[in-house]
Short mmCIF file of C-alpha atoms in Angstrom, two decimals:
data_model
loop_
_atom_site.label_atom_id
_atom_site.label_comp_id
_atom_site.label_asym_id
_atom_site.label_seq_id
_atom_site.Cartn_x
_atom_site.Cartn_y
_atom_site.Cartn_z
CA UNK A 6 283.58 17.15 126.09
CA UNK A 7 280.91 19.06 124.30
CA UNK A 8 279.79 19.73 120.96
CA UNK A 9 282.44 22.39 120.30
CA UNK A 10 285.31 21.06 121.64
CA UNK A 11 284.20 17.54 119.31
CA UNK A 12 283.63 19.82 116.16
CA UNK A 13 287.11 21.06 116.71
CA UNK A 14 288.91 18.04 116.53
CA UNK A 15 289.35 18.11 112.45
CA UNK A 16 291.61 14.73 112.45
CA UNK A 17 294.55 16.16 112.56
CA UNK A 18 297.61 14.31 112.40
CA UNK A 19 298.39 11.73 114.67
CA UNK A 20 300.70 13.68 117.52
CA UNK A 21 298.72 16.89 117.25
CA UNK A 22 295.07 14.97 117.68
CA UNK A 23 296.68 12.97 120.84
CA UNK A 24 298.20 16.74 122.18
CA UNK A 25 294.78 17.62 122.11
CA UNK A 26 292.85 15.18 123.56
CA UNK A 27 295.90 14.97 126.25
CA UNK A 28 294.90 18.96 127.05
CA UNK A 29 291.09 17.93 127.54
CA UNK A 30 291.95 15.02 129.56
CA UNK A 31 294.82 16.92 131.69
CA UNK A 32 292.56 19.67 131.84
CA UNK A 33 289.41 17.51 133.61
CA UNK A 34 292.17 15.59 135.79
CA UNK A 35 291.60 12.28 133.79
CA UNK A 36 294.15 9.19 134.92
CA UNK A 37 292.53 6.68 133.08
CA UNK A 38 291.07 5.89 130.09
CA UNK A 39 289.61 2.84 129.31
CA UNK A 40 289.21 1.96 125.60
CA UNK A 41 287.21 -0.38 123.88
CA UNK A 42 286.36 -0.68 120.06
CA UNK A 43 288.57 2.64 119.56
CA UNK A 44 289.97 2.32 116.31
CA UNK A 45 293.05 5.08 116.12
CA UNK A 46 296.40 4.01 116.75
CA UNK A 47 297.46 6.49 119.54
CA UNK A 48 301.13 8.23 119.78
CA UNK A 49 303.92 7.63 122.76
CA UNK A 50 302.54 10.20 124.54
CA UNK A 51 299.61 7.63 126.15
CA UNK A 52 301.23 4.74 126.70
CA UNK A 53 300.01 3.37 130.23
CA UNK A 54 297.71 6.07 130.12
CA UNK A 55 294.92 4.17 128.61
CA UNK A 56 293.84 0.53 128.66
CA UNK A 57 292.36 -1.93 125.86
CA UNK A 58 290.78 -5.20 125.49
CA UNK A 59 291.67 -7.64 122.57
CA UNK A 60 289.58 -10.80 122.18
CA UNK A 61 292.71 -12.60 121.47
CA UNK A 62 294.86 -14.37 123.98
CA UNK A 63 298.56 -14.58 123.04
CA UNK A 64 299.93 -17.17 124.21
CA UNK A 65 303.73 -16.13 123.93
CA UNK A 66 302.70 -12.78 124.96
CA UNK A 67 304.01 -11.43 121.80
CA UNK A 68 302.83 -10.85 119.17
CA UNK A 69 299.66 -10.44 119.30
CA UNK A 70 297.25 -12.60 117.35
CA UNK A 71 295.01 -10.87 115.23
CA UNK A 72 291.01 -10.81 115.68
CA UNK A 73 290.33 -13.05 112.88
CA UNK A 74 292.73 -15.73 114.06
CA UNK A 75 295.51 -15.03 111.54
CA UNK A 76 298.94 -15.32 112.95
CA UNK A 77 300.78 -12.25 113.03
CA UNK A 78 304.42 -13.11 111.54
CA UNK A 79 306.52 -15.57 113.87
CA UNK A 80 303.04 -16.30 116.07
CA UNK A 81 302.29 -19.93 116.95
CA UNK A 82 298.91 -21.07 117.44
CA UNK A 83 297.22 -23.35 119.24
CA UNK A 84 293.55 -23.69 118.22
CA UNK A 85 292.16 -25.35 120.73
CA UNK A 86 292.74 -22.19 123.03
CA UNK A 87 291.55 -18.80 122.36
CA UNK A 88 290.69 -16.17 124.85
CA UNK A 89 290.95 -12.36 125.36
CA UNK A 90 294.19 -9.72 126.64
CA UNK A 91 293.73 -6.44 128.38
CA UNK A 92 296.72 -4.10 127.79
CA UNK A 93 297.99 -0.99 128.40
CA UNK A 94 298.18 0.80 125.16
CA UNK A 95 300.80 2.27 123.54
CA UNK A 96 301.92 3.66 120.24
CA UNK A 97 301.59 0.64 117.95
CA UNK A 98 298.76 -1.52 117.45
CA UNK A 99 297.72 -4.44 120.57
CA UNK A 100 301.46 -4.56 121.65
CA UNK A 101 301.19 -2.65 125.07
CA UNK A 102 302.25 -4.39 127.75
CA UNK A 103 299.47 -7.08 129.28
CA UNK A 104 297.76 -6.76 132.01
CA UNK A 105 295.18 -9.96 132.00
CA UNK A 106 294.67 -12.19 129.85
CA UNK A 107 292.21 -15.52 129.83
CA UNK A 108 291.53 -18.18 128.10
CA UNK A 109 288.47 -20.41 126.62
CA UNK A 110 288.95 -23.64 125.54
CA UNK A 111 287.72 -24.41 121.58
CA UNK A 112 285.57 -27.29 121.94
CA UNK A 113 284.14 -29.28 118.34
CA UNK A 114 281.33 -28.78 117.34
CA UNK A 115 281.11 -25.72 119.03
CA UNK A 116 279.17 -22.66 116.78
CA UNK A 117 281.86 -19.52 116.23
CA UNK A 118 278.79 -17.19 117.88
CA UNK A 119 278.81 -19.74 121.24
CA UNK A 120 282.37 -19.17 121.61
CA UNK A 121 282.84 -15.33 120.44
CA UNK A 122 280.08 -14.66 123.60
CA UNK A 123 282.07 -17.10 125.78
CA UNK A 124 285.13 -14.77 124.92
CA UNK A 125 283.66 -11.11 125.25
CA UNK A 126 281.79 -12.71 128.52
CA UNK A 127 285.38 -13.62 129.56
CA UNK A 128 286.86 -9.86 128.23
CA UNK A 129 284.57 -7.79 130.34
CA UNK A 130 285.38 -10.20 134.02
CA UNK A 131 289.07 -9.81 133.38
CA UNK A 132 288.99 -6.02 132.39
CA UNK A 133 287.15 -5.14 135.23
CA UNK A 134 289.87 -6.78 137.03
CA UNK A 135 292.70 -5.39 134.76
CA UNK A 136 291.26 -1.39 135.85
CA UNK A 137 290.99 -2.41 139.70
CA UNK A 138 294.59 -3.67 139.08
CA UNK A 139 295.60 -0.33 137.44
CA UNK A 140 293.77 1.88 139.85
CA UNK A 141 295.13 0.04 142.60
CA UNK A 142 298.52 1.02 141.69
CA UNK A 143 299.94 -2.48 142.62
CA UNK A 144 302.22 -3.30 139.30
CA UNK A 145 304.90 -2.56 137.63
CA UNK A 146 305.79 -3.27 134.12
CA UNK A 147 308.39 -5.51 132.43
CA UNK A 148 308.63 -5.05 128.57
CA UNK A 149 305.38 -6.58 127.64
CA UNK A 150 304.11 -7.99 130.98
CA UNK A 151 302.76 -6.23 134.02
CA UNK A 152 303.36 -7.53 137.09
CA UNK A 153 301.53 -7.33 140.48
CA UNK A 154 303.91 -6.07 143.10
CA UNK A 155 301.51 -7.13 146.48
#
């Protein structure tokens, strides 16, 4: 995309920004987008279009638990495990259906900056494995969970 096309993109609303970066991204042939750090929640007209990591690992698979470690409302948590989830996104915010997801154990004594780079080293192996996975074409999605067909 160049300058132009960038400078064009006022914010619109939410369904006529994503019908516009849709036309860019139909228009160069684009099947897959691969997010990270993208801070826009994105309309239905993406979902398993575009993938995303969280540096969260849900245990239940839903919901999500929030970066800082903050339940989300009817989460449990245990503390000793935290990890990271790549998902498909879709029009509300971490709850696409998940691809990978892997864990790190919380050991005592253990600084928060040790473990945070044990995490993101653990987010960039499995979402290199989550687009293979995608690009592959060798899933098929259940609710929240995708599932490797072979």
């Amino acid at each position: 995309m160049n300058q132009d096309e960038r400078d064009s993109f006022e914010r619109p609303e939410r369904e006529v920004y994503d019908r516009q970066v849709a036309a860019v991204l139909d228009e160069h042939q684009v099947e897959l987008i691969c997010l990270a750090g993208y801070m826009r929640l994105l309309s239905p007209l993406f979902v398993a279009k575009f993938l995303n990591p969280h540096p969260e690992y849900s245990p239940f698979a839903a919901p999500v638990i929030p970066r800082a470690g903050i339940a989300a409302p009817g989460a449990r948590i245990r503390r000793e495990i935290r990890g990271c989830t790549v998902h498909f996104v879709d029009e509300n915010l971490d709850a696409g259906p998940i691809i990978l997801q892997a864990t790190v154990p919380v050991l005592d004594g253990r600084p928060e900056t040790t473990l945070s780079e044990k995490i993101l080293k653990e987010e960039h192996r499995i979402y290199s494995q989550a687009v293979n996975i995608v690009l592959e074409g060798k899933y098929k999605i259940e609710g929240r969970r995708v599932l490797r067909t072979s």
